[in-house]
PDB file of C-alpha atoms in Angstrom:
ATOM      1  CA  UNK X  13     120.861-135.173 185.903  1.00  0.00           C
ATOM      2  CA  UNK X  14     118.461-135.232 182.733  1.00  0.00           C
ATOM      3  CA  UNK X  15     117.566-138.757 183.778  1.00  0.00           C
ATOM      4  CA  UNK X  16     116.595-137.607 187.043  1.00  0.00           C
ATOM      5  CA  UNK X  17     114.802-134.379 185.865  1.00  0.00           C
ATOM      6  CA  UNK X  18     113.265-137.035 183.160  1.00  0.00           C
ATOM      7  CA  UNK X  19     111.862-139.139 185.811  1.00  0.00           C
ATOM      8  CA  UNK X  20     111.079-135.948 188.100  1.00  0.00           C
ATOM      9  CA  UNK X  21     108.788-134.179 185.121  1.00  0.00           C
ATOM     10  CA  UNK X  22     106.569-136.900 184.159  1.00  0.00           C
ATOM     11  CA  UNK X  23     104.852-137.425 187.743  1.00  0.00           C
ATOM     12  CA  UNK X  24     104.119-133.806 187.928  1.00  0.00           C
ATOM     13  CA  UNK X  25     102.939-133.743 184.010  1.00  0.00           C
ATOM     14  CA  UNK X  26     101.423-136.783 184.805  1.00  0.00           C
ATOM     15  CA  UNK X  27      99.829-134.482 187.856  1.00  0.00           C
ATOM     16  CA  UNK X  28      98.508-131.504 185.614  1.00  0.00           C
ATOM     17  CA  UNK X  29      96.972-133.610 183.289  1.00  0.00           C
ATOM     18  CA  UNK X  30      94.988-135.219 185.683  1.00  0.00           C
ATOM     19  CA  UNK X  31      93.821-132.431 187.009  1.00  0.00           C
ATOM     20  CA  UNK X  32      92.768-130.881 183.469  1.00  0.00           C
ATOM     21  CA  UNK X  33      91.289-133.863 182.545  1.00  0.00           C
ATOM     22  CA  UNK X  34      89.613-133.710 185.707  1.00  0.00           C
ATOM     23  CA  UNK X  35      88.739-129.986 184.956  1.00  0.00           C
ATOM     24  CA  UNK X  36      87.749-130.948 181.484  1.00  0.00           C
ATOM     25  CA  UNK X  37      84.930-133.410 182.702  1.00  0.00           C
ATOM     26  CA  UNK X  38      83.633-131.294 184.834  1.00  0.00           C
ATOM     27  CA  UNK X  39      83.004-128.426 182.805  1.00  0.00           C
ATOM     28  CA  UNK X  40      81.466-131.099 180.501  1.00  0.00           C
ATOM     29  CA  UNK X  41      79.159-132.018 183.711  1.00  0.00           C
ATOM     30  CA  UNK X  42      78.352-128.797 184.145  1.00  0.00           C
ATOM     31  CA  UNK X  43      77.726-128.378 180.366  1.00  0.00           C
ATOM     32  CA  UNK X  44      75.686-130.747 180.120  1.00  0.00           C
ATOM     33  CA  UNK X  45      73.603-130.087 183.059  1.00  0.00           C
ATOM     34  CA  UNK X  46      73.107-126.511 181.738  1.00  0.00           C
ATOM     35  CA  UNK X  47      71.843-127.747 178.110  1.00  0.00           C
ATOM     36  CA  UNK X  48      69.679-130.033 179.790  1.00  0.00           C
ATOM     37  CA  UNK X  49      68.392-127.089 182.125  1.00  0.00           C
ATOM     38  CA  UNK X  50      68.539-125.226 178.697  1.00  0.00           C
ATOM     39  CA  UNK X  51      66.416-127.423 176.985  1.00  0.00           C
ATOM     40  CA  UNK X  52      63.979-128.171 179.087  1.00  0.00           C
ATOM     41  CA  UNK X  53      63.252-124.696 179.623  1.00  0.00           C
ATOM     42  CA  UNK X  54      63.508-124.278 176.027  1.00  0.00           C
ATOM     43  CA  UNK X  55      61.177-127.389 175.673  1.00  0.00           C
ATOM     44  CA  UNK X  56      58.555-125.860 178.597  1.00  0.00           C
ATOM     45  CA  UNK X  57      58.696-121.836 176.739  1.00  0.00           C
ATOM     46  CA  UNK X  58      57.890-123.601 173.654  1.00  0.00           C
ATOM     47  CA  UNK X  59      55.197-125.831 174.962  1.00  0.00           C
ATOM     48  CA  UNK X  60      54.166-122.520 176.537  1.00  0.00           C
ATOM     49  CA  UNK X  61      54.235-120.772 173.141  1.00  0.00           C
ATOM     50  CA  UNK X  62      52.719-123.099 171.707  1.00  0.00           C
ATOM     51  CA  UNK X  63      49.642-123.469 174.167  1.00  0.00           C
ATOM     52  CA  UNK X  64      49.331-119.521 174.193  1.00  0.00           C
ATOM     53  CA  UNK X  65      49.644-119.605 170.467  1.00  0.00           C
ATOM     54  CA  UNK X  66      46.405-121.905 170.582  1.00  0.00           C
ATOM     55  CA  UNK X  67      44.648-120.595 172.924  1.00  0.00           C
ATOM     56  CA  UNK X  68      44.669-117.313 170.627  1.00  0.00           C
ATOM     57  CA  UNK X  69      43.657-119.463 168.103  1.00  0.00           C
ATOM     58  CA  UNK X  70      41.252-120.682 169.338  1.00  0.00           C
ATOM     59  CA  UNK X  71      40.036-117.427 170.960  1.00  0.00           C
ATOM     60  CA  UNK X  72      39.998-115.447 167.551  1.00  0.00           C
ATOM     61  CA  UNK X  73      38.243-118.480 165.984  1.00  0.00           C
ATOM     62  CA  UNK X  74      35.501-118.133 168.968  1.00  0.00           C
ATOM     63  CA  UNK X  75      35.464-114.270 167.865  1.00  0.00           C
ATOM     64  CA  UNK X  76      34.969-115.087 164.203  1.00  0.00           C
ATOM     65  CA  UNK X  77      32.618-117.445 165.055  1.00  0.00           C
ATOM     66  CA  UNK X  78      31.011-115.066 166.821  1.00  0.00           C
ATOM     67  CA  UNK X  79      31.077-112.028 164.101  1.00  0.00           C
ATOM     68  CA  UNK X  80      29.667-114.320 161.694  1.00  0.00           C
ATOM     69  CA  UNK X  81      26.814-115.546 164.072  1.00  0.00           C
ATOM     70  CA  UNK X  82      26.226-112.231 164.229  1.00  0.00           C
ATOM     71  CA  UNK X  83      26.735-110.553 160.931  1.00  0.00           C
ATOM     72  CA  UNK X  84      24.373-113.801 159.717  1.00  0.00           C
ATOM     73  CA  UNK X  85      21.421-112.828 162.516  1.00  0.00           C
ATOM     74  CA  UNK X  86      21.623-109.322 160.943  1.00  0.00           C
ATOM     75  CA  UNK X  87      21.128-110.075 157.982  1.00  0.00           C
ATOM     76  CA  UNK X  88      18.358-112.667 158.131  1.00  0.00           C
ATOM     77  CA  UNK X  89      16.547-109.803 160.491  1.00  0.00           C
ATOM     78  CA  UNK X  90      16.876-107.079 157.600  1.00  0.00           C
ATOM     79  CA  UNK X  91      15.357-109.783 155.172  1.00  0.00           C
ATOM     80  CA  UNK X  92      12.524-110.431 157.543  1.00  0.00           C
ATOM     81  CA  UNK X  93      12.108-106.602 158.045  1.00  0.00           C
ATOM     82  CA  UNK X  94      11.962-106.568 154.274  1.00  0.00           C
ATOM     83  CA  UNK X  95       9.864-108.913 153.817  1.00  0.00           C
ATOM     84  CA  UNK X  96       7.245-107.995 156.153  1.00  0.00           C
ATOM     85  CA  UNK X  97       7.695-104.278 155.099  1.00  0.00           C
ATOM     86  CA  UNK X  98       6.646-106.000 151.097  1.00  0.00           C
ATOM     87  CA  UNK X  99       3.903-107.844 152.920  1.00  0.00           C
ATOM     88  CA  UNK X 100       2.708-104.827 154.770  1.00  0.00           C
ATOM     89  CA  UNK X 101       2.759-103.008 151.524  1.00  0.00           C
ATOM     90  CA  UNK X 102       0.626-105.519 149.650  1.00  0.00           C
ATOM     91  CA  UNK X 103      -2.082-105.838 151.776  1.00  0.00           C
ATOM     92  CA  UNK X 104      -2.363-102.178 152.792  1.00  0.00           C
ATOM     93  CA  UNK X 105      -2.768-101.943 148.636  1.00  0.00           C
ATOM     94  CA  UNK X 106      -5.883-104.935 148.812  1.00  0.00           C
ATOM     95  CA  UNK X 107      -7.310-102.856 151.414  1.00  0.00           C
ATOM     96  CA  UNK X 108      -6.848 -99.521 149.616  1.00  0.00           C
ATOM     97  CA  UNK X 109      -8.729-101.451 146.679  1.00  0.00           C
ATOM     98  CA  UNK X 110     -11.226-102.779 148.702  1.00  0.00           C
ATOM     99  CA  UNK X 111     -12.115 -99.434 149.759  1.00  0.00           C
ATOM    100  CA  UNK X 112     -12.120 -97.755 146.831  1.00  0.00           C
ATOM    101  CA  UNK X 113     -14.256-100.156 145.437  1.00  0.00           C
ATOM    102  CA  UNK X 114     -17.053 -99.162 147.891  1.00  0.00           C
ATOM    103  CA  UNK X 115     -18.022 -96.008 146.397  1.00  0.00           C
ATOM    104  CA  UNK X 116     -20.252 -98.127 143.864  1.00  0.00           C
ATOM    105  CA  UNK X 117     -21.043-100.258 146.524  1.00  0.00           C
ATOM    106  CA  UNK X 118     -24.968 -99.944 147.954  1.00  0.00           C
ATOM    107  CA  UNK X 119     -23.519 -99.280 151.689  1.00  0.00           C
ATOM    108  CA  UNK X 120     -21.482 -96.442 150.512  1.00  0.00           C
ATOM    109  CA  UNK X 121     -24.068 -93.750 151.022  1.00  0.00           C
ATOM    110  CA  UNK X 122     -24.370 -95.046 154.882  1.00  0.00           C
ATOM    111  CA  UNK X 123     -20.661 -95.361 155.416  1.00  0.00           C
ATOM    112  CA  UNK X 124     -20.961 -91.649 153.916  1.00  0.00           C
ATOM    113  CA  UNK X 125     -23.495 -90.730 156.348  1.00  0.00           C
ATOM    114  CA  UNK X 126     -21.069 -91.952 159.271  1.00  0.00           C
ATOM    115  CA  UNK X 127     -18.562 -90.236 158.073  1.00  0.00           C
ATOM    116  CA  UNK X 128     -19.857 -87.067 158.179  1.00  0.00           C
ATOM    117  CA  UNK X 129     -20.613 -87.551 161.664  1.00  0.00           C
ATOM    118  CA  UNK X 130     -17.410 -88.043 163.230  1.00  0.00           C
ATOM    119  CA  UNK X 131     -16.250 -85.548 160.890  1.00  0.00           C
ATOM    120  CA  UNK X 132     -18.713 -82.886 162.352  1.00  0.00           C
ATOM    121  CA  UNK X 133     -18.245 -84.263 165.905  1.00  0.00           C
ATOM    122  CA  UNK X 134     -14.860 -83.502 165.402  1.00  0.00           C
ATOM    123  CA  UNK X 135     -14.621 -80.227 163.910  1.00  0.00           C
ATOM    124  CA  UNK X 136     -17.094 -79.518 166.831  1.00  0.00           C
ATOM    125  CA  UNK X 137     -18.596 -75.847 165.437  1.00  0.00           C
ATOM    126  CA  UNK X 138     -22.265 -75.232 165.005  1.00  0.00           C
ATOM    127  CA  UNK X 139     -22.198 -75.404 161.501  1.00  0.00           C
ATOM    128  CA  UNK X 140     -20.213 -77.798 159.221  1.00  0.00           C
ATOM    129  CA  UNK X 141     -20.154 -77.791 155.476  1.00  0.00           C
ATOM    130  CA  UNK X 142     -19.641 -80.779 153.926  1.00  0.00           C
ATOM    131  CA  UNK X 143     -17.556 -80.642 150.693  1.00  0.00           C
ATOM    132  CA  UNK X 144     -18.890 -82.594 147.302  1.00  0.00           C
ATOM    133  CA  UNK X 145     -17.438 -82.417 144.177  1.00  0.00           C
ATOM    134  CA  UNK X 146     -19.900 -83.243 141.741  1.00  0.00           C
ATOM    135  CA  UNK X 147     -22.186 -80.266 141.017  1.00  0.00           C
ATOM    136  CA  UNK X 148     -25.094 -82.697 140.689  1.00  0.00           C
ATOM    137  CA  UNK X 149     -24.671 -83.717 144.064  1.00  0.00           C
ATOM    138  CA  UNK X 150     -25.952 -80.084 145.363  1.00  0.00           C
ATOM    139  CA  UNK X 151     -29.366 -81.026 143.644  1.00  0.00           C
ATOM    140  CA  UNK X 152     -31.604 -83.669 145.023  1.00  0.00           C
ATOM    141  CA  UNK X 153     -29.484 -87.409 145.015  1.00  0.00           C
ATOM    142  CA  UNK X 154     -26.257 -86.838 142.528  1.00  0.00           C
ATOM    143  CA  UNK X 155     -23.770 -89.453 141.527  1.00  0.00           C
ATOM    144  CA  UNK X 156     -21.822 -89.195 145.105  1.00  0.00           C
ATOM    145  CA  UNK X 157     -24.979 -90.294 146.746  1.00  0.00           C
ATOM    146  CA  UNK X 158     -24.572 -87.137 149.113  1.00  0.00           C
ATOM    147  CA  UNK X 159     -27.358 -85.445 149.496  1.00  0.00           C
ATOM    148  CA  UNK X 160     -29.573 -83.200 151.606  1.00  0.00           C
ATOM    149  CA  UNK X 161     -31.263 -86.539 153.235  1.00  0.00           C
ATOM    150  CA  UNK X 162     -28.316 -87.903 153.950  1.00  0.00           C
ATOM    151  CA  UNK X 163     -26.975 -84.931 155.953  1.00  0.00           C
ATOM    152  CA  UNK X 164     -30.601 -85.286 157.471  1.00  0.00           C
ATOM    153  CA  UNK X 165     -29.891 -88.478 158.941  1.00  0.00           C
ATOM    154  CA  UNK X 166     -26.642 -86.929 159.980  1.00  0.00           C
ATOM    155  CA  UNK X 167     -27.454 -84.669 162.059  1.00  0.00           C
ATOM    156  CA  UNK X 168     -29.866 -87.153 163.767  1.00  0.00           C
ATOM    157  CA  UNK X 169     -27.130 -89.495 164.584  1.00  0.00           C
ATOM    158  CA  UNK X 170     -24.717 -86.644 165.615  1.00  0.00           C
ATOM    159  CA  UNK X 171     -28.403 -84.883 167.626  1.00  0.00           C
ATOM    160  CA  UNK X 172     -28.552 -88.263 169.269  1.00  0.00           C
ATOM    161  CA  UNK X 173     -24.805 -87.969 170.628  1.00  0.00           C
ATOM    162  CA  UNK X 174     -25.809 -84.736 172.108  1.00  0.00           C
ATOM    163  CA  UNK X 175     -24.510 -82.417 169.750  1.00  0.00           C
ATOM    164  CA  UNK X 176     -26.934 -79.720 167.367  1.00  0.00           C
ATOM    165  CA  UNK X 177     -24.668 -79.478 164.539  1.00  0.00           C
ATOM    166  CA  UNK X 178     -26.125 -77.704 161.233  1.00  0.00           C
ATOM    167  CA  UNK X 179     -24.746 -79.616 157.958  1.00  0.00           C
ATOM    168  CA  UNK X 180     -24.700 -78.103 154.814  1.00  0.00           C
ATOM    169  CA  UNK X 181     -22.900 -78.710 151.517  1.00  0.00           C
ATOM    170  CA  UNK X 182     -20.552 -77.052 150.062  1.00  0.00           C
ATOM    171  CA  UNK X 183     -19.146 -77.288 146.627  1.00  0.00           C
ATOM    172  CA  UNK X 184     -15.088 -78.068 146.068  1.00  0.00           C
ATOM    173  CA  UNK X 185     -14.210 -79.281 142.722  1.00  0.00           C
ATOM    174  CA  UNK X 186     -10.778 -80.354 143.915  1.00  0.00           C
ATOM    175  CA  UNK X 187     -12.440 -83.153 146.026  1.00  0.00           C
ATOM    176  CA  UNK X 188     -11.876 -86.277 144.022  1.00  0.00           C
ATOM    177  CA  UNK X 189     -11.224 -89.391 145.986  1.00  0.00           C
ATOM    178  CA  UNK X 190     -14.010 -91.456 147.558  1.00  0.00           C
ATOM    179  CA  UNK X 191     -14.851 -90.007 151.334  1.00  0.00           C
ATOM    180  CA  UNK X 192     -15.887 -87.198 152.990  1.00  0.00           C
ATOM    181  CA  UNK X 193     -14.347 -83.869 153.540  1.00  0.00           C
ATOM    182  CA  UNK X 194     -15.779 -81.562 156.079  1.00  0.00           C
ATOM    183  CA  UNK X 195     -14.723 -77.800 157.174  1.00  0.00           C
ATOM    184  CA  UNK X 196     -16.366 -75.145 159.237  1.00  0.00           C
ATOM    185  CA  UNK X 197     -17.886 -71.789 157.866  1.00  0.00           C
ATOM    186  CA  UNK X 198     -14.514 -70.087 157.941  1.00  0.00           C
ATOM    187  CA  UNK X 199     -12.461 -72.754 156.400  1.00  0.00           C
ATOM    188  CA  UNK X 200      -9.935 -72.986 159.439  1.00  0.00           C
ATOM    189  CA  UNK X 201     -11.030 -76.392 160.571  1.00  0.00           C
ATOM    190  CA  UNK X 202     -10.946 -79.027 158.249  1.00  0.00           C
ATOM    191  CA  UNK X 203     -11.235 -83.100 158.710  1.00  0.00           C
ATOM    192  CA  UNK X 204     -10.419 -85.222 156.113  1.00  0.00           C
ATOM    193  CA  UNK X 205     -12.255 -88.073 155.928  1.00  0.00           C
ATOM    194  CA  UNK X 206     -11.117 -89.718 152.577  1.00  0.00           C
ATOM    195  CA  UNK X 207     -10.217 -92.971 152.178  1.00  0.00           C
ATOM    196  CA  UNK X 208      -6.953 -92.661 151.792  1.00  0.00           C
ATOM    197  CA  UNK X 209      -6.582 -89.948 154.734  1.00  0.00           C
ATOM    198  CA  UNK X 210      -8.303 -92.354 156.845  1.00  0.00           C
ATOM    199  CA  UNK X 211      -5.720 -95.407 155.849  1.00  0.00           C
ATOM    200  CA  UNK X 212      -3.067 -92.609 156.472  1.00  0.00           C
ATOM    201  CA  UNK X 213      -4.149 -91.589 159.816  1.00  0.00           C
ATOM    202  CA  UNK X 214      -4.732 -95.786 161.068  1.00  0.00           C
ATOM    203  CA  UNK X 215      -1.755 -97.045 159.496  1.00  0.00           C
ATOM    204  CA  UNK X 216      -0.175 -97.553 162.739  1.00  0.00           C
ATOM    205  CA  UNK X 217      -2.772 -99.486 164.038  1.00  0.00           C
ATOM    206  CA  UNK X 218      -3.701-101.168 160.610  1.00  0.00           C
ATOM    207  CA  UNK X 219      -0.078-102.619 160.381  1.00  0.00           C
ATOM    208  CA  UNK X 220      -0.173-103.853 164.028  1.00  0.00           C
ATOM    209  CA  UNK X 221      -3.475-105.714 163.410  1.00  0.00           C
ATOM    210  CA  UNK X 222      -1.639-107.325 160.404  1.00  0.00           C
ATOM    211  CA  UNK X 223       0.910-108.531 162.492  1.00  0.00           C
ATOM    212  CA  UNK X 224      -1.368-109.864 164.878  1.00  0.00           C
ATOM    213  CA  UNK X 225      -2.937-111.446 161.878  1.00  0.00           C
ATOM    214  CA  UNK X 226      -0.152-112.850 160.578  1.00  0.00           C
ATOM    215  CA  UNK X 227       2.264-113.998 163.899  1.00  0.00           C
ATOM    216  CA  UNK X 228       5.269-111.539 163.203  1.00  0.00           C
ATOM    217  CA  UNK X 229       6.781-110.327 166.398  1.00  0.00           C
ATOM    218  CA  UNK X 230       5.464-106.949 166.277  1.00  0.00           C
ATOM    219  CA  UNK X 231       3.256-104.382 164.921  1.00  0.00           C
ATOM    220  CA  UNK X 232       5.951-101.272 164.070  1.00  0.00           C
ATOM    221  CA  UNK X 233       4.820 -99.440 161.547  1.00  0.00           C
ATOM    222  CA  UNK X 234       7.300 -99.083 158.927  1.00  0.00           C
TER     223      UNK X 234
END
């Protein structure tokens, strides 16, 4: 009897191992199929990653490049600003010199002269003072070269325009730079025509013909 159950077990044992060994390989087959799936989709996210990882790389380098391109632009356009606002400043300072330098000048008495008459044409009253500060002047020449003939030939320039416009002079101590200051009677009307008003009033137009002058890109006044 344990002979034959001997001989009976092993076929069947024989049987079940088979079948696990069977079993065994093809869980190992299937294994091995899913790390292989497994890796290559681990592989293709990675590669994925990876590309997406440079592609923001490379993007945020673009950006930087970018920022810097433009952080750099600005800049070298507030150094040109700054330079052309020195420049501006410099030669607006020859000119101011230039000009002030005319009052002992021969032609300042005439540039005088015209300067009383756009003053007058200006103001626009019957009557216009024009304001001297040296006490001399109110004689017959005095050191201003403003006199009573000049404001003669005034008023023949400004009678030739069409306008009658009495000129007289008028004392004002406070009067100091070279020019011409003119008021009506009543004092409510007053045109400066200094110098330095003058320069004041044209600097607009004085800095764009600089930059005409000089090729910059415009004429802002600064």
């Amino acid at each position: 009897m344990r002979d034959m159950a001997g001989n009976n077990e092993h076929p069947i044992l024989e049987g079940i191992l088979g079948e696990a060994r069977a079993e065994a390989e093809r869980i190992r087959s299937e294994a091995a199929q899913k790390a292989a799936g497994l890796k290559e989709s681990t592989d293709s996210q990675c590669r994925r990653i990876l590309a997406e990882a440079r592609e923001r790389a490379e993007s945020q380098k673009q950006t930087m490049l970018r920022s810097e391109e433009t952080s750099v632009a600005a800049e070298l356009r507030r150094i040109e600003l700054r330079a052309r606002e020195k420049l501006n400043e410099e030669l607006l300072a020859k000119l101011r010199d230039r000009l002030l330098k005319l009052q002992q000048s021969p032609a300042y008495r005439e540039i005088c002269r015209d300067l009383i008459v756009e003053a007058a044409a200006g103001i626009g009253t019957p009557k216009v003072l024009v304001c001297v500060s040296s006490p001399e002047s109110l004689g017959s020449r005095g050191k201003s070269g403003i006199d009573r003939g000049l404001l003669s030939e005034a008023q023949e320039l400004l009678a030739r325009k069409g306008l009658q416009v009495e000129l007289e002079l008028a004392e004002d101590e406070s009067l100091r730079d070279p020019g011409i200051v003119c008021r009506d009677p009543a004092g409510r009307l007053v045109f400066d025509n200094r110098f330095e008003a003058r320069m004041r009033r044209m600097r607009r137009e004085l800095v764009r013909i600089i930059a005409e002058e000089i090729g910059t890109e415009d004429g802002k006044a600064t």
